[in-house]
Each structure stands twice: as structure tokens, then as C-alpha cells.
């Protein structure tokens, strides 16, 4: 049997974090959640993930800065981890902004949970 895919969710909204967790756990993903980008980088020092879901607007370190930092990590495997933006402010950013920051895809709030599952499955194949 293949191993369980590990998903790191960085989202300061407990409601969105918990909903995404429940939906992805139902799809047999192993979920780790944090509240900001700095916690993402601290976790990546110790652990590996198959995909990272990053809220764009978080305290301490936002998703854009965090994605850029991940792409610059010295560990090539970690630097190439798929990253998906989660944003309620899609109008403030273009697709080009997300690509430039290192995101593989973007999901808009309110989250479409079918799309969430589809994107995570596609990027972790």
C-alpha cells in the first residue's frame, strides 16, 4: 500500500483550517496545521510534506513571503514541494504574482472543497 500523503495547511482562520483538515482527512491525507508562514518554515526544517496549502494573509509571515522562502531552501526536495495559495483577496494578485512567488496553483475563498481535493490530488500524484 502506498504511504499517506502529508499536507501542511498554513491558515490563520480556524474555521477554514478545520474544514480543509476534515475534507482532506476524509480523502486519507495526513494533515498538519499551523497559523503562519514562520511556523511553516520551522516545520520544514524537521519534516517533509507532499504539498503545502498557504493562506496569503497571515500574521507574522504572509503566504507570498513564505512561498518565496520555501523556493529558496537549500534542500532541493523541500524547495520543490508543491505550494497552493489560499486567498480571499484574489483581486489584489494576478496569476503572474502567484507564479512569481513560487505557487503551483491558487484557490479562492470561500473554498470550493471539490476543487481543493482535485488540486491536492493532482499536485501529489
PDB file of C-alpha atoms in Angstrom:
ATOM      1  CA  UNK A   1       0.000   0.000   0.000  1.00  0.00           C
ATOM      2  CA  UNK A   2       1.275   3.474  -0.803  1.00  0.00           C
ATOM      3  CA  UNK A   3       2.087   5.791   2.038  1.00  0.00           C
ATOM      4  CA  UNK A   4      -0.277   8.526   3.146  1.00  0.00           C
ATOM      5  CA  UNK A   5       0.363  11.886   1.538  1.00  0.00           C
ATOM      6  CA  UNK A   6       1.270  14.623   4.027  1.00  0.00           C
ATOM      7  CA  UNK A   7      -0.414  18.025   3.712  1.00  0.00           C
ATOM      8  CA  UNK A   8       0.723  21.137   5.574  1.00  0.00           C
ATOM      9  CA  UNK A   9      -2.033  23.753   5.940  1.00  0.00           C
ATOM     10  CA  UNK A  10      -0.989  27.270   6.958  1.00  0.00           C
ATOM     11  CA  UNK A  11      -4.149  29.244   7.655  1.00  0.00           C
ATOM     12  CA  UNK A  12      -4.900  31.685  10.474  1.00  0.00           C
ATOM     13  CA  UNK A  13      -8.668  31.094  10.259  1.00  0.00           C
ATOM     14  CA  UNK A  14      -9.511  28.114  12.492  1.00  0.00           C
ATOM     15  CA  UNK A  15     -12.782  27.611  10.604  1.00  0.00           C
ATOM     16  CA  UNK A  16     -11.101  27.249   7.196  1.00  0.00           C
ATOM     17  CA  UNK A  17      -8.243  25.239   8.698  1.00  0.00           C
ATOM     18  CA  UNK A  18     -10.660  22.774  10.347  1.00  0.00           C
ATOM     19  CA  UNK A  19     -12.893  22.419   7.284  1.00  0.00           C
ATOM     20  CA  UNK A  20      -9.928  21.795   4.976  1.00  0.00           C
ATOM     21  CA  UNK A  21      -8.500  19.323   7.511  1.00  0.00           C
ATOM     22  CA  UNK A  22     -11.750  17.324   7.750  1.00  0.00           C
ATOM     23  CA  UNK A  23     -12.235  17.210   3.989  1.00  0.00           C
ATOM     24  CA  UNK A  24      -8.660  16.136   3.276  1.00  0.00           C
ATOM     25  CA  UNK A  25      -8.578  13.614   6.146  1.00  0.00           C
ATOM     26  CA  UNK A  26     -11.728  12.096   4.661  1.00  0.00           C
ATOM     27  CA  UNK A  27      -9.647  11.643   1.472  1.00  0.00           C
ATOM     28  CA  UNK A  28      -6.975   9.857   3.578  1.00  0.00           C
ATOM     29  CA  UNK A  29      -4.408  12.657   3.695  1.00  0.00           C
ATOM     30  CA  UNK A  30      -2.351  13.226   6.835  1.00  0.00           C
ATOM     31  CA  UNK A  31      -2.793  16.860   7.908  1.00  0.00           C
ATOM     32  CA  UNK A  32      -0.557  19.194   9.895  1.00  0.00           C
ATOM     33  CA  UNK A  33      -1.833  22.734  10.567  1.00  0.00           C
ATOM     34  CA  UNK A  34      -0.094  25.950  11.529  1.00  0.00           C
ATOM     35  CA  UNK A  35      -1.183  29.597  11.813  1.00  0.00           C
ATOM     36  CA  UNK A  36       1.574  31.487   9.945  1.00  0.00           C
ATOM     37  CA  UNK A  37       4.417  31.274   7.444  1.00  0.00           C
ATOM     38  CA  UNK A  38       7.158  31.346  10.051  1.00  0.00           C
ATOM     39  CA  UNK A  39       5.744  28.143  11.584  1.00  0.00           C
ATOM     40  CA  UNK A  40       5.749  26.579   8.090  1.00  0.00           C
ATOM     41  CA  UNK A  41       9.476  27.237   7.696  1.00  0.00           C
ATOM     42  CA  UNK A  42      10.216  25.921  11.223  1.00  0.00           C
ATOM     43  CA  UNK A  43       8.315  22.691  10.469  1.00  0.00           C
ATOM     44  CA  UNK A  44      10.047  22.254   7.106  1.00  0.00           C
ATOM     45  CA  UNK A  45      13.408  22.207   8.903  1.00  0.00           C
ATOM     46  CA  UNK A  46      12.329  18.967  10.630  1.00  0.00           C
ATOM     47  CA  UNK A  47       9.676  17.374   8.430  1.00  0.00           C
ATOM     48  CA  UNK A  48       8.769  16.628   4.814  1.00  0.00           C
ATOM     49  CA  UNK A  49       5.384  17.309   3.249  1.00  0.00           C
ATOM     50  CA  UNK A  50       3.906  16.341  -0.124  1.00  0.00           C
ATOM     51  CA  UNK A  51       2.071  19.658  -0.522  1.00  0.00           C
ATOM     52  CA  UNK A  52       1.683  22.962   1.322  1.00  0.00           C
ATOM     53  CA  UNK A  53      -1.546  24.981   1.378  1.00  0.00           C
ATOM     54  CA  UNK A  54      -0.714  28.602   2.237  1.00  0.00           C
ATOM     55  CA  UNK A  55      -3.133  31.345   3.160  1.00  0.00           C
ATOM     56  CA  UNK A  56      -1.938  34.602   1.610  1.00  0.00           C
ATOM     57  CA  UNK A  57      -2.923  36.864   4.538  1.00  0.00           C
ATOM     58  CA  UNK A  58      -1.456  35.545   7.791  1.00  0.00           C
ATOM     59  CA  UNK A  59       0.184  37.270  10.743  1.00  0.00           C
ATOM     60  CA  UNK A  60       3.974  37.126  11.326  1.00  0.00           C
ATOM     61  CA  UNK A  61       4.816  35.962   7.754  1.00  0.00           C
ATOM     62  CA  UNK A  62       2.301  36.014   4.917  1.00  0.00           C
ATOM     63  CA  UNK A  63       1.884  33.348   2.268  1.00  0.00           C
ATOM     64  CA  UNK A  64       3.678  35.229  -0.513  1.00  0.00           C
ATOM     65  CA  UNK A  65       6.819  35.739   1.592  1.00  0.00           C
ATOM     66  CA  UNK A  66       6.625  32.163   2.884  1.00  0.00           C
ATOM     67  CA  UNK A  67       6.347  30.685  -0.641  1.00  0.00           C
ATOM     68  CA  UNK A  68       9.394  32.688  -1.785  1.00  0.00           C
ATOM     69  CA  UNK A  69      11.335  31.441   1.268  1.00  0.00           C
ATOM     70  CA  UNK A  70      10.376  27.807   0.590  1.00  0.00           C
ATOM     71  CA  UNK A  71      11.586  28.086  -3.021  1.00  0.00           C
ATOM     72  CA  UNK A  72      14.990  29.298  -1.729  1.00  0.00           C
ATOM     73  CA  UNK A  73      15.500  26.449   0.767  1.00  0.00           C
ATOM     74  CA  UNK A  74      18.873  24.696   0.440  1.00  0.00           C
ATOM     75  CA  UNK A  75      17.175  21.260   0.470  1.00  0.00           C
ATOM     76  CA  UNK A  76      16.146  20.860  -3.194  1.00  0.00           C
ATOM     77  CA  UNK A  77      13.315  18.384  -2.460  1.00  0.00           C
ATOM     78  CA  UNK A  78      11.737  20.711   0.087  1.00  0.00           C
ATOM     79  CA  UNK A  79      12.240  23.721  -2.192  1.00  0.00           C
ATOM     80  CA  UNK A  80      10.268  21.898  -4.918  1.00  0.00           C
ATOM     81  CA  UNK A  81       7.301  20.949  -2.683  1.00  0.00           C
ATOM     82  CA  UNK A  82       4.048  21.914  -4.437  1.00  0.00           C
ATOM     83  CA  UNK A  83       2.527  25.051  -2.871  1.00  0.00           C
ATOM     84  CA  UNK A  84      -1.084  26.167  -3.278  1.00  0.00           C
ATOM     85  CA  UNK A  85      -2.217  29.698  -2.383  1.00  0.00           C
ATOM     86  CA  UNK A  86      -5.463  30.135  -0.477  1.00  0.00           C
ATOM     87  CA  UNK A  87      -6.786  33.669  -0.797  1.00  0.00           C
ATOM     88  CA  UNK A  88      -9.834  35.786  -0.226  1.00  0.00           C
ATOM     89  CA  UNK A  89      -8.063  38.679  -1.947  1.00  0.00           C
ATOM     90  CA  UNK A  90      -7.708  37.286  -5.455  1.00  0.00           C
ATOM     91  CA  UNK A  91      -8.303  40.751  -6.925  1.00  0.00           C
ATOM     92  CA  UNK A  92      -5.125  42.019  -5.246  1.00  0.00           C
ATOM     93  CA  UNK A  93      -2.932  39.464  -7.039  1.00  0.00           C
ATOM     94  CA  UNK A  94      -2.587  38.259 -10.593  1.00  0.00           C
ATOM     95  CA  UNK A  95      -1.841  34.704 -11.661  1.00  0.00           C
ATOM     96  CA  UNK A  96       1.619  36.040 -12.513  1.00  0.00           C
ATOM     97  CA  UNK A  97       2.121  37.266  -8.916  1.00  0.00           C
ATOM     98  CA  UNK A  98       1.379  33.769  -7.598  1.00  0.00           C
ATOM     99  CA  UNK A  99       3.692  32.112 -10.148  1.00  0.00           C
ATOM    100  CA  UNK A 100       6.470  34.616  -9.407  1.00  0.00           C
ATOM    101  CA  UNK A 101       6.199  33.845  -5.664  1.00  0.00           C
ATOM    102  CA  UNK A 102       6.510  30.117  -6.431  1.00  0.00           C
ATOM    103  CA  UNK A 103       2.937  28.870  -6.132  1.00  0.00           C
ATOM    104  CA  UNK A 104       1.809  25.909  -8.241  1.00  0.00           C
ATOM    105  CA  UNK A 105      -1.882  26.822  -8.033  1.00  0.00           C
ATOM    106  CA  UNK A 106      -4.306  29.096  -6.196  1.00  0.00           C
ATOM    107  CA  UNK A 107      -7.666  28.500  -4.513  1.00  0.00           C
ATOM    108  CA  UNK A 108     -10.088  31.314  -3.829  1.00  0.00           C
ATOM    109  CA  UNK A 109     -12.125  31.766  -0.647  1.00  0.00           C
ATOM    110  CA  UNK A 110     -14.779  30.753   0.026  1.00  0.00           C
ATOM    111  CA  UNK A 111     -13.082  27.430  -0.633  1.00  0.00           C
ATOM    112  CA  UNK A 112     -14.638  25.098  -3.162  1.00  0.00           C
ATOM    113  CA  UNK A 113     -13.907  21.803  -1.429  1.00  0.00           C
ATOM    114  CA  UNK A 114     -14.229  19.691  -4.583  1.00  0.00           C
ATOM    115  CA  UNK A 115     -11.590  21.914  -6.188  1.00  0.00           C
ATOM    116  CA  UNK A 116      -9.415  21.660  -3.054  1.00  0.00           C
ATOM    117  CA  UNK A 117      -9.450  17.855  -3.239  1.00  0.00           C
ATOM    118  CA  UNK A 118      -8.843  17.943  -7.006  1.00  0.00           C
ATOM    119  CA  UNK A 119      -5.834  20.301  -6.745  1.00  0.00           C
ATOM    120  CA  UNK A 120      -4.251  18.422  -3.826  1.00  0.00           C
ATOM    121  CA  UNK A 121      -4.722  15.051  -5.585  1.00  0.00           C
ATOM    122  CA  UNK A 122      -3.288  16.419  -8.853  1.00  0.00           C
ATOM    123  CA  UNK A 123      -0.201  18.004  -7.249  1.00  0.00           C
ATOM    124  CA  UNK A 124       0.604  14.991  -5.055  1.00  0.00           C
ATOM    125  CA  UNK A 125       0.320  12.275  -7.756  1.00  0.00           C
TER     126      UNK A 125
END
